[in-house]
Amino acid sequence: MDFRRITIFAFISLFILFLGSKYTFTGAEKPVTIHSPQREISKELSQPNKTVFYQTHVDHVAVTNSGYSLEEIKENYKGKFEELQSKTNDQLDTLVEHALHDFKAYINGDHSDDDSLKALYQSYSAQGQKIEQQTEKDFQTIYKNLVNELTQNGYPKDAAKEFKQIYEQQKEERKSEILKQAFSIIQE
C-alpha cells in the first residue's frame, strides 16, 4: 500500500474518532433517528350540544332529484280538494233540501204544535255547523299533508297558500249562496 493512502485513511479515522469522542463525552443527547415519539392528546373533543342542521336555514336549497315536480304535487292535491268540495256540496244540498221541505211543511201548517220556526232553524243550523266543522277538519288534514309533501320534495311551504285562499273564498261564497236561497224562500 501506498504511504499516502494510509496517511489519508488515518487522518479521516482520527477526525471521525475526534468528532465521535466529542459527542459521547460532552453529554449531548442523541437525536432519535428511527421515529419520533407519538403526541398524546390530552383534551377530548366535545360533542356539539345543538343540532348543526336546521331545516329553516336551508329552505332556499332546491332539490334536483325530487320524486315529484311542484305541478304534479299541486295537481294531485287539487283533485283531493275538489273531492272534498264535492262531498261537502252534496251534504249541504241535501241539508238545504230537507230544510226547504220542512219549512214549506211548517208554512202549510203540516206540523205538530211543538214545532216552531225557531226550533227548525236551530236544528238545521246545528247540522250545517257540523258539516262545516267536519269539512274544516278534513281540509286541514289534506292541507297539512300537502305542506309536508312540498317540504319533503324541497319546495317552499308558500306554494300551498293558494289552496287555502281558494278554500276560504269558496266557503264564503257557499255561505252567501245558502243565505240568498233562505231569504228568497222566506220572501215568497
Coordinates of N, CA, C and O in Angstrom, one line a residue:
M1 N 0.8 -1.2 0.0 CA 0.0 0.0 0.0 C 0.8 1.2 0.0 O 2.0 1.2 0.5
D2 N 0.3 2.1 -0.4 CA 1.0 3.4 -0.5 C 0.9 4.2 0.8 O -0.1 4.2 1.5
F3 N 2.0 4.9 1.2 CA 2.0 5.6 2.4 C 1.1 6.8 2.4 O 0.4 7.1 3.4
R4 N 0.9 7.3 1.3 CA 0.0 8.5 1.2 C -1.5 8.0 1.4 O -2.2 8.7 2.2
R5 N -1.9 6.9 1.0 CA -3.2 6.4 1.2 C -3.4 6.1 2.7 O -4.5 6.3 3.2
I6 N -2.4 5.5 3.3 CA -2.5 5.2 4.7 C -2.6 6.4 5.5 O -3.4 6.5 6.5
T7 N -1.9 7.5 5.2 CA -2.0 8.7 5.9 C -3.4 9.3 5.8 O -3.9 9.8 6.8
I8 N -3.9 9.4 4.6 CA -5.2 9.9 4.4 C -6.3 9.1 5.2 O -7.1 9.7 5.9
F9 N -6.1 7.8 5.2 CA -7.1 6.9 5.9 C -6.9 7.2 7.4 O -8.0 7.3 8.1
A10 N -5.7 7.3 7.9 CA -5.5 7.6 9.3 C -6.1 8.9 9.7 O -6.7 9.1 10.8
F11 N -5.8 9.9 8.9 CA -6.3 11.3 9.2 C -7.9 11.3 9.2 O -8.5 11.8 10.1
I12 N -8.5 10.6 8.3 CA -10.0 10.6 8.3 C -10.5 9.8 9.5 O -11.5 10.2 10.2
S13 N -9.8 8.7 9.9 CA -10.2 7.9 11.0 C -10.1 8.7 12.3 O -10.9 8.7 13.2
L14 N -9.0 9.4 12.4 CA -8.7 10.3 13.6 C -9.8 11.4 13.7 O -10.3 11.7 14.8
F15 N -10.1 12.0 12.6 CA -11.2 13.0 12.6 C -12.5 12.4 13.0 O -13.2 13.0 13.8
I16 N -12.9 11.3 12.5 CA -14.1 10.6 12.9 C -14.1 10.3 14.4 O -15.1 10.5 15.1
L17 N -13.0 9.8 14.9 CA -12.9 9.5 16.3 C -12.9 10.7 17.2 O -13.5 10.8 18.2
F18 N -12.3 11.8 16.7 CA -12.4 13.1 17.4 C -13.8 13.6 17.5 O -14.3 14.0 18.6
L19 N -14.5 13.6 16.4 CA -15.9 14.0 16.4 C -16.8 13.1 17.3 O -17.6 13.6 18.1
G20 N -16.6 11.8 17.2 CA -17.3 10.9 18.0 C -17.1 11.0 19.5 O -18.0 10.9 20.3
S21 N -15.8 11.2 19.8 CA -15.5 11.3 21.2 C -16.0 12.6 21.8 O -16.5 12.7 23.0
K22 N -16.0 13.7 21.0 CA -16.6 14.9 21.5 C -18.1 14.8 21.7 O -18.6 15.3 22.7
Y23 N -18.7 14.0 20.9 CA -20.2 13.9 21.0 C -20.5 13.0 22.2 O -21.4 13.3 23.0
T24 N -19.8 11.9 22.4 CA -20.1 11.0 23.5 C -19.6 11.5 24.9 O -20.3 11.2 25.9
F25 N -18.6 12.3 24.9 CA -18.1 12.7 26.2 C -18.7 14.1 26.7 O -18.5 14.4 27.8
T26 N -19.3 14.8 25.8 CA -19.9 16.1 26.2 C -21.3 15.9 26.8 O -21.8 16.9 27.4
G27 N -21.9 14.8 26.7 CA -23.2 14.5 27.3 C -24.4 15.1 26.5 O -25.5 15.2 26.9
A28 N -24.2 15.4 25.2 CA -25.2 15.9 24.4 C -26.2 14.7 24.1 O -25.7 13.6 23.9
E29 N -27.5 15.0 24.0 CA -28.4 14.0 23.8 C -28.4 13.5 22.3 O -28.1 14.3 21.4
K30 N -28.6 12.3 22.1 CA -28.6 11.7 20.8 C -30.0 12.0 20.2 O -31.0 11.7 20.8
P31 N -30.0 12.4 18.9 CA -31.3 12.6 18.3 C -31.8 11.2 17.9 O -31.1 10.3 17.5
V32 N -33.1 11.0 18.0 CA -33.7 9.8 17.7 C -33.9 9.8 16.1 O -34.4 10.7 15.5
T33 N -33.3 8.7 15.6 CA -33.3 8.7 14.1 C -34.4 7.7 13.6 O -34.7 7.8 12.4
I34 N -34.9 6.8 14.4 CA -35.8 5.8 13.9 C -37.2 6.4 13.8 O -37.8 6.4 12.7
H35 N -37.7 7.0 14.8 CA -39.0 7.7 14.8 C -39.1 8.6 16.0 O -38.5 8.5 17.0
S36 N -40.0 9.6 15.9 CA -40.2 10.5 17.0 C -41.4 9.9 17.8 O -42.2 9.2 17.3
P37 N -41.4 10.3 19.1 CA -42.5 9.7 20.0 C -43.8 10.3 19.6 O -43.9 11.4 19.1
Q38 N -44.9 9.5 19.8 CA -46.2 9.9 19.5 C -46.7 11.0 20.4 O -46.4 11.0 21.6
R39 N -47.4 12.0 19.9 CA -48.0 13.0 20.7 C -49.2 12.5 21.5 O -50.0 11.7 20.9
E40 N -49.4 12.9 22.7 CA -50.6 12.5 23.4 C -51.6 13.7 23.4 O -51.2 14.8 23.6
I41 N -52.8 13.3 23.0 CA -53.9 14.4 23.0 C -54.5 14.3 24.4 O -55.1 13.3 24.8
S42 N -54.4 15.4 25.1 CA -54.9 15.4 26.5 C -56.3 16.0 26.5 O -57.1 15.7 27.4
K43 N -56.8 16.7 25.5 CA -58.1 17.3 25.6 C -59.0 16.5 24.7 O -58.7 16.3 23.5
E44 N -60.2 16.1 25.2 CA -61.2 15.4 24.4 C -62.0 16.4 23.6 O -62.3 17.5 24.1
L45 N -62.4 16.1 22.5 CA -63.2 16.9 21.7 C -64.7 16.8 22.2 O -65.2 15.7 22.4
S46 N -65.3 18.0 22.4 CA -66.7 17.9 22.9 C -67.7 17.7 21.8 O -67.5 18.2 20.7
Q47 N -68.8 17.1 22.1 CA -69.8 16.9 21.2 C -70.7 18.2 21.1 O -70.9 18.8 22.2
P48 N -71.1 18.6 20.0 CA -71.9 19.8 19.9 C -73.3 19.5 20.7 O -73.8 18.5 20.6
N49 N -73.7 20.5 21.4 CA -74.9 20.4 22.2 C -76.1 20.9 21.4 O -77.2 20.8 21.9
K50 N -75.9 21.4 20.2 CA -77.1 21.8 19.4 C -77.0 21.1 18.1 O -76.0 20.7 17.6
T51 N -78.2 21.0 17.5 CA -78.2 20.4 16.2 C -77.5 21.3 15.2 O -77.7 22.5 15.2
V52 N -76.7 20.7 14.3 CA -76.0 21.5 13.4 C -76.8 21.8 12.2 O -76.7 22.9 11.6
F53 N -77.8 21.0 11.8 CA -78.6 21.1 10.6 C -80.0 21.7 11.0 O -80.7 21.0 11.7
Y54 N -80.3 22.8 10.5 CA -81.6 23.4 10.8 C -82.3 23.5 9.4 O -81.8 24.1 8.5
Q55 N -83.5 22.9 9.4 CA -84.3 22.9 8.1 C -84.6 24.4 7.7 O -84.6 24.6 6.5
T56 N -84.9 25.3 8.6 CA -85.2 26.6 8.3 C -84.1 27.4 7.6 O -84.3 28.3 6.9
H57 N -82.9 26.9 7.8 CA -81.8 27.6 7.2 C -81.5 27.2 5.8 O -80.7 27.8 5.1
V58 N -82.1 26.1 5.3 CA -81.9 25.6 4.0 C -83.1 25.6 3.1 O -83.2 24.8 2.2
D59 N -84.1 26.4 3.4 CA -85.3 26.4 2.6 C -85.0 26.9 1.2 O -85.8 26.6 0.3
H60 N -83.9 27.6 1.0 CA -83.6 28.1 -0.3 C -82.9 27.1 -1.2 O -82.8 27.3 -2.4
V61 N -82.6 26.0 -0.7 CA -81.9 25.0 -1.5 C -82.9 24.2 -2.3 O -83.9 23.7 -1.7
A62 N -82.7 24.1 -3.5 CA -83.6 23.3 -4.4 C -83.1 21.9 -4.5 O -81.9 21.6 -4.7
V63 N -84.0 20.9 -4.4 CA -83.7 19.5 -4.6 C -83.8 19.2 -6.1 O -84.8 19.4 -6.7
T64 N -82.7 18.7 -6.6 CA -82.6 18.5 -8.0 C -83.2 17.1 -8.5 O -83.6 17.0 -9.6
N65 N -83.2 16.2 -7.5 CA -83.7 14.9 -7.9 C -85.0 14.5 -7.1 O -85.0 13.4 -6.6
S66 N -85.9 15.4 -7.0 CA -87.1 15.1 -6.2 C -88.0 14.1 -6.9 O -87.9 14.0 -8.1
G67 N -88.8 13.5 -6.2 CA -89.7 12.4 -6.7 C -90.8 13.0 -7.6 O -91.1 12.5 -8.7
Y68 N -91.3 14.2 -7.3 CA -92.4 14.8 -8.0 C -92.1 16.2 -8.2 O -91.6 16.9 -7.4
S69 N -92.6 16.7 -9.4 CA -92.5 18.1 -9.6 C -93.5 18.9 -8.8 O -94.5 18.3 -8.4
L70 N -93.3 20.2 -8.7 CA -94.3 21.0 -8.0 C -95.7 20.9 -8.6 O -96.7 20.8 -7.9
E71 N -95.7 21.0 -9.9 CA -97.0 20.9 -10.6 C -97.7 19.6 -10.4 O -99.0 19.5 -10.2
E72 N -96.9 18.5 -10.3 CA -97.6 17.1 -10.1 C -98.2 17.1 -8.7 O -99.3 16.6 -8.5
I73 N -97.4 17.6 -7.7 CA -97.9 17.6 -6.3 C -99.2 18.5 -6.2 O -100.2 18.0 -5.7
K74 N -99.2 19.6 -6.8 CA -100.3 20.5 -6.8 C -101.5 19.9 -7.5 O -102.7 20.0 -7.0
E75 N -101.3 19.3 -8.6 CA -102.4 18.6 -9.4 C -103.0 17.5 -8.5 O -104.2 17.3 -8.5
N76 N -102.2 16.7 -7.9 CA -102.7 15.6 -7.0 C -103.6 16.2 -5.9 O -104.7 15.6 -5.6
Y77 N -103.1 17.2 -5.2 CA -103.9 17.8 -4.1 C -105.1 18.6 -4.6 O -106.1 18.7 -3.9
K78 N -105.0 19.1 -5.8 CA -106.2 19.8 -6.4 C -107.3 18.9 -6.5 O -108.5 19.2 -6.1
G79 N -107.0 17.6 -6.9 CA -108.1 16.6 -7.0 C -108.7 16.3 -5.6 O -109.9 16.1 -5.5
K80 N -107.8 16.2 -4.6 CA -108.3 15.9 -3.3 C -109.2 17.0 -2.7 O -110.2 16.7 -2.1
F81 N -108.8 18.3 -3.0 CA -109.6 19.4 -2.5 C -110.9 19.5 -3.3 O -111.9 19.8 -2.7
E82 N -110.9 19.2 -4.5 CA -112.1 19.2 -5.3 C -113.1 18.1 -4.8 O -114.3 18.3 -4.8
E83 N -112.5 16.9 -4.5 CA -113.3 15.8 -4.0 C -114.0 16.2 -2.6 O -115.2 15.9 -2.4
L84 N -113.2 16.9 -1.8 CA -113.8 17.4 -0.5 C -114.9 18.4 -0.8 O -115.9 18.3 -0.1
Q85 N -114.6 19.3 -1.7 CA -115.7 20.3 -2.0 C -116.9 19.6 -2.6 O -118.0 20.0 -2.1
S86 N -116.8 18.7 -3.4 CA -117.9 18.0 -4.0 C -118.7 17.3 -2.9 O -120.0 17.3 -2.8
K87 N -118.0 16.6 -2.0 CA -118.7 15.9 -0.9 C -119.4 16.9 0.0 O -120.6 16.6 0.4
T88 N -118.8 18.0 0.3 CA -119.4 19.0 1.2 C -120.6 19.6 0.5 O -121.7 19.8 1.1
N89 N -120.5 19.9 -0.8 CA -121.6 20.5 -1.5 C -122.8 19.5 -1.6 O -124.0 19.9 -1.4
D90 N -122.5 18.2 -1.7 CA -123.6 17.2 -1.7 C -124.3 17.2 -0.4 O -125.6 17.2 -0.3
Q91 N -123.5 17.2 0.7 CA -124.1 17.2 2.0 C -125.0 18.5 2.3 O -126.1 18.4 2.8
L92 N -124.4 19.7 1.9 CA -125.2 20.9 2.0 C -126.4 20.9 1.2 O -127.5 21.4 1.6
D93 N -126.4 20.5 0.0 CA -127.5 20.4 -0.9 C -128.6 19.6 -0.3 O -129.8 19.9 -0.3
T94 N -128.3 18.4 0.3 CA -129.2 17.5 0.9 C -129.8 18.2 2.1 O -131.1 18.2 2.3
L95 N -129.0 18.9 2.9 CA -129.5 19.6 4.1 C -130.4 20.7 3.7 O -131.5 20.9 4.3
V96 N -130.1 21.5 2.7 CA -131.0 22.6 2.2 C -132.3 22.0 1.7 O -133.4 22.6 2.0
E97 N -132.3 20.9 1.0 CA -133.5 20.3 0.5 C -134.4 19.9 1.7 O -135.6 20.2 1.6
H98 N -133.8 19.3 2.7 CA -134.6 18.9 3.8 C -135.2 20.1 4.6 O -136.3 20.1 5.0
A99 N -134.3 21.1 4.7 CA -134.8 22.4 5.4 C -135.9 23.0 4.6 O -136.9 23.5 5.2
L100 N -135.8 23.0 3.3 CA -136.8 23.6 2.4 C -138.1 22.8 2.6 O -139.2 23.4 2.7
H101 N -138.0 21.5 2.6 CA -139.2 20.7 2.7 C -139.9 20.9 4.1 O -141.1 21.1 4.1
D102 N -139.1 21.0 5.1 CA -139.6 21.2 6.5 C -140.2 22.6 6.6 O -141.2 22.8 7.3
F103 N -139.6 23.6 6.0 CA -140.1 25.0 6.1 C -141.4 25.1 5.3 O -142.4 25.7 5.9
K104 N -141.5 24.5 4.2 CA -142.8 24.5 3.4 C -143.9 23.8 4.2 O -145.0 24.2 4.2
A105 N -143.5 22.7 4.9 CA -144.5 22.0 5.7 C -144.9 22.8 6.8 O -146.1 22.8 7.2
Y106 N -144.0 23.6 7.4 CA -144.3 24.5 8.5 C -145.3 25.6 8.0 O -146.3 25.9 8.7
I107 N -145.0 26.2 6.9 CA -145.8 27.2 6.3 C -147.2 26.7 6.0 O -148.2 27.4 6.2
N108 N -147.3 25.5 5.5 CA -148.6 24.9 5.1 C -149.4 24.4 6.3 O -150.5 23.9 6.1
G109 N -148.8 24.5 7.5 CA -149.5 24.0 8.7 C -149.3 22.5 8.9 O -150.0 22.0 9.8
D110 N -148.5 21.8 8.2 CA -148.4 20.4 8.3 C -147.3 20.1 9.4 O -146.3 19.4 9.1
H111 N -147.5 20.5 10.6 CA -146.5 20.3 11.7 C -147.2 20.1 13.0 O -148.4 20.5 13.1
S112 N -146.5 19.6 13.9 CA -147.1 19.4 15.2 C -147.0 20.7 16.0 O -146.3 21.6 15.6
D113 N -147.7 20.9 17.1 CA -147.8 22.1 17.8 C -146.4 22.5 18.4 O -146.1 23.7 18.6
D114 N -145.6 21.5 18.8 CA -144.3 21.8 19.4 C -143.2 22.2 18.4 O -142.1 22.5 18.8
D115 N -143.6 22.1 17.1 CA -142.6 22.5 16.1 C -142.7 24.0 16.0 O -143.8 24.6 15.9
S116 N -141.6 24.7 16.0 CA -141.6 26.1 15.8 C -140.6 26.5 14.8 O -139.7 25.7 14.5
L117 N -140.7 27.6 14.3 CA -139.7 28.1 13.3 C -138.3 28.2 13.9 O -137.3 27.9 13.2
K118 N -138.3 28.6 15.1 CA -137.0 28.8 15.8 C -136.3 27.4 16.0 O -135.1 27.3 15.8
A119 N -137.1 26.4 16.4 CA -136.6 25.0 16.6 C -136.1 24.5 15.2 O -135.0 23.8 15.2
L120 N -136.8 24.8 14.2 CA -136.4 24.3 12.9 C -135.1 25.0 12.4 O -134.2 24.3 12.0
Y121 N -135.0 26.3 12.7 CA -133.8 27.0 12.4 C -132.6 26.4 13.2 O -131.5 26.2 12.6
Q122 N -132.8 26.2 14.5 CA -131.7 25.7 15.3 C -131.3 24.3 14.9 O -130.1 24.0 14.9
S123 N -132.2 23.5 14.5 CA -131.9 22.1 14.1 C -131.0 22.1 12.8 O -129.9 21.5 12.8
Y124 N -131.4 22.9 11.8 CA -130.7 22.9 10.6 C -129.4 23.7 10.7 O -128.4 23.4 10.1
S125 N -129.4 24.7 11.6 CA -128.2 25.5 11.8 C -127.1 24.6 12.4 O -125.9 24.6 12.1
A126 N -127.5 23.8 13.4 CA -126.6 22.9 14.1 C -126.0 21.9 13.1 O -124.8 21.5 13.1
Q127 N -126.9 21.3 12.2 CA -126.4 20.4 11.2 C -125.5 21.0 10.2 O -124.5 20.4 9.8
G128 N -125.8 22.3 9.9 CA -124.9 23.0 9.0 C -123.5 23.3 9.6 O -122.5 23.1 8.9
Q129 N -123.5 23.6 10.9 CA -122.2 23.8 11.6 C -121.4 22.5 11.7 O -120.2 22.5 11.6
K130 N -122.1 21.4 11.9 CA -121.5 20.1 12.0 C -120.8 19.8 10.7 O -119.6 19.4 10.6
I131 N -121.5 20.0 9.6 CA -120.9 19.8 8.2 C -119.7 20.7 8.0 O -118.6 20.3 7.6
E132 N -119.8 22.0 8.4 CA -118.7 23.0 8.3 C -117.5 22.5 9.1 O -116.4 22.6 8.6
Q133 N -117.7 22.1 10.3 CA -116.6 21.7 11.2 C -115.9 20.5 10.6 O -114.7 20.4 10.6
Q134 N -116.7 19.5 10.1 CA -116.1 18.3 9.6 C -115.3 18.6 8.3 O -114.2 18.1 8.1
T135 N -115.8 19.5 7.5 CA -115.1 20.0 6.3 C -113.8 20.7 6.6 O -112.8 20.5 6.0
E136 N -113.9 21.5 7.6 CA -112.7 22.3 8.1 C -111.6 21.3 8.5 O -110.4 21.4 8.2
K137 N -112.0 20.3 9.3 CA -111.1 19.3 9.8 C -110.5 18.5 8.7 O -109.3 18.3 8.6
D138 N -111.3 18.1 7.7 CA -110.8 17.3 6.5 C -109.9 18.2 5.7 O -108.8 17.7 5.2
F139 N -110.2 19.5 5.6 CA -109.4 20.4 4.8 C -108.0 20.5 5.4 O -107.0 20.5 4.8
Q140 N -108.0 20.8 6.8 CA -106.7 20.9 7.5 C -105.9 19.7 7.3 O -104.6 19.8 7.2
T141 N -106.4 18.5 7.4 CA -105.7 17.3 7.2 C -105.0 17.2 5.8 O -103.8 16.9 5.7
I142 N -105.8 17.5 4.8 CA -105.3 17.5 3.5 C -104.2 18.5 3.3 O -103.2 18.3 2.7
Y143 N -104.5 19.7 3.8 CA -103.6 20.9 3.7 C -102.2 20.5 4.4 O -101.2 20.8 3.8
K144 N -102.3 20.0 5.6 CA -101.0 19.6 6.3 C -100.2 18.5 5.5 O -99.0 18.6 5.4
N145 N -100.9 17.6 4.9 CA -100.3 16.6 4.1 C -99.6 17.2 2.8 O -98.5 16.9 2.5
L146 N -100.3 18.2 2.3 CA -99.7 18.9 1.1 C -98.5 19.7 1.5 O -97.4 19.6 0.9
V147 N -98.5 20.4 2.6 CA -97.3 21.1 3.1 C -96.2 20.2 3.4 O -95.0 20.4 3.0
N148 N -96.5 19.0 4.0 CA -95.4 18.1 4.3 C -94.8 17.5 3.0 O -93.6 17.4 2.9
E149 N -95.6 17.2 2.1 CA -95.1 16.7 0.8 C -94.3 17.7 0.1 O -93.2 17.4 -0.5
L150 N -94.7 19.0 0.1 CA -93.9 20.0 -0.5 C -92.5 20.2 0.1 O -91.5 20.2 -0.6
T151 N -92.5 20.2 1.5 CA -91.2 20.3 2.1 C -90.3 19.1 1.9 O -89.1 19.2 1.8
Q152 N -90.9 17.9 1.9 CA -90.1 16.7 1.7 C -89.5 16.7 0.3 O -88.5 16.1 0.1
N153 N -90.1 17.3 -0.7 CA -89.6 17.3 -2.0 C -88.8 18.6 -2.3 O -88.5 18.9 -3.5
G154 N -88.6 19.4 -1.3 CA -87.7 20.6 -1.4 C -88.4 21.8 -1.9 O -87.7 22.8 -2.4
Y155 N -89.7 21.9 -1.9 CA -90.4 23.1 -2.3 C -90.8 23.9 -1.1 O -91.0 23.4 0.0
P156 N -91.0 25.2 -1.3 CA -91.4 26.1 -0.2 C -92.9 25.8 0.2 O -93.7 25.5 -0.6
K157 N -93.1 26.1 1.5 CA -94.5 25.9 2.1 C -95.5 26.8 1.4 O -96.7 26.6 1.4
D158 N -95.0 28.0 1.0 CA -95.9 29.0 0.5 C -96.6 28.5 -0.8 O -97.6 29.1 -1.1
A159 N -96.1 27.5 -1.4 CA -96.8 27.0 -2.6 C -98.2 26.5 -2.3 O -99.0 26.3 -3.2
A160 N -98.4 26.2 -1.1 CA -99.7 25.6 -0.7 C -100.8 26.7 -0.3 O -102.0 26.4 -0.3
K161 N -100.3 27.9 -0.2 CA -101.2 29.0 0.2 C -102.4 29.3 -0.7 O -103.5 29.6 -0.3
E162 N -102.1 29.0 -2.0 CA -103.2 29.3 -3.0 C -104.4 28.4 -2.7 O -105.6 28.8 -2.9
F163 N -104.2 27.2 -2.2 CA -105.3 26.2 -1.9 C -106.1 26.7 -0.7 O -107.3 26.6 -0.7
K164 N -105.4 27.3 0.2 CA -106.1 27.8 1.4 C -107.0 29.0 1.0 O -108.1 29.2 1.5
Q165 N -106.4 29.9 0.2 CA -107.2 31.1 -0.3 C -108.4 30.7 -1.1 O -109.5 31.2 -0.9
I166 N -108.2 29.7 -1.9 CA -109.4 29.2 -2.7 C -110.4 28.6 -1.8 O -111.6 28.9 -2.0
Y167 N -110.0 27.8 -0.8 CA -110.9 27.2 0.1 C -111.7 28.2 0.9 O -113.0 28.2 1.0
E168 N -111.0 29.2 1.4 CA -111.7 30.3 2.2 C -112.7 31.1 1.3 O -113.8 31.4 1.7
Q169 N -112.3 31.4 0.1 CA -113.2 32.1 -0.8 C -114.4 31.3 -1.2 O -115.5 31.8 -1.1
Q170 N -114.2 30.0 -1.5 CA -115.4 29.2 -1.8 C -116.3 28.9 -0.7 O -117.5 28.8 -0.8
K171 N -115.7 28.8 0.5 CA -116.6 28.7 1.7 C -117.5 29.9 1.9 O -118.7 29.7 2.2
E172 N -116.9 31.1 1.8 CA -117.7 32.3 1.9 C -118.8 32.4 0.8 O -119.9 32.8 1.1
E173 N -118.4 32.1 -0.4 CA -119.4 32.1 -1.5 C -120.5 31.2 -1.2 O -121.7 31.5 -1.5
R174 N -120.2 30.0 -0.7 CA -121.2 29.0 -0.5 C -122.2 29.4 0.6 O -123.4 29.3 0.6
K175 N -121.6 30.0 1.7 CA -122.5 30.6 2.8 C -123.4 31.7 2.2 O -124.6 31.7 2.6
S176 N -122.8 32.5 1.4 CA -123.7 33.6 0.8 C -124.8 33.0 0.0 O -125.9 33.5 0.0
E177 N -124.5 32.0 -0.8 CA -125.5 31.4 -1.7 C -126.6 30.8 -0.9 O -127.8 30.9 -1.2
I178 N -126.2 30.1 0.2 CA -127.3 29.5 1.1 C -128.1 30.5 1.7 O -129.4 30.4 1.8
L179 N -127.5 31.6 2.2 CA -128.3 32.7 2.8 C -129.2 33.4 1.8 O -130.4 33.7 2.1
K180 N -128.8 33.5 0.5 CA -129.7 34.1 -0.5 C -130.8 33.2 -0.8 O -132.0 33.6 -0.9
Q181 N -130.6 31.9 -0.8 CA -131.7 30.9 -1.0 C -132.7 31.0 0.1 O -133.9 31.0 -0.1
A182 N -132.2 31.1 1.4 CA -133.0 31.1 2.5 C -133.9 32.4 2.5 O -135.1 32.3 2.7
F183 N -133.3 33.5 2.1 CA -134.1 34.8 2.1 C -135.1 34.8 0.9 O -136.2 35.3 1.1
S184 N -134.7 34.2 -0.2 CA -135.7 34.1 -1.3 C -136.9 33.2 -0.9 O -138.0 33.5 -1.3
I185 N -136.7 32.2 -0.2 CA -137.8 31.3 0.2 C -138.7 32.0 1.2 O -139.9 31.9 1.2
I186 N -138.1 32.7 2.2 CA -138.8 33.4 3.2 C -139.7 34.5 2.6 O -140.8 34.7 3.0
Q187 N -139.2 35.2 1.5 CA -139.9 36.3 0.9 C -141.0 35.8 0.0 O -141.9 36.6 -0.4
E188 N -141.1 34.5 -0.3 CA -142.2 34.0 -1.2 C -143.5 34.1 -0.6 O -143.9 34.0 0.5

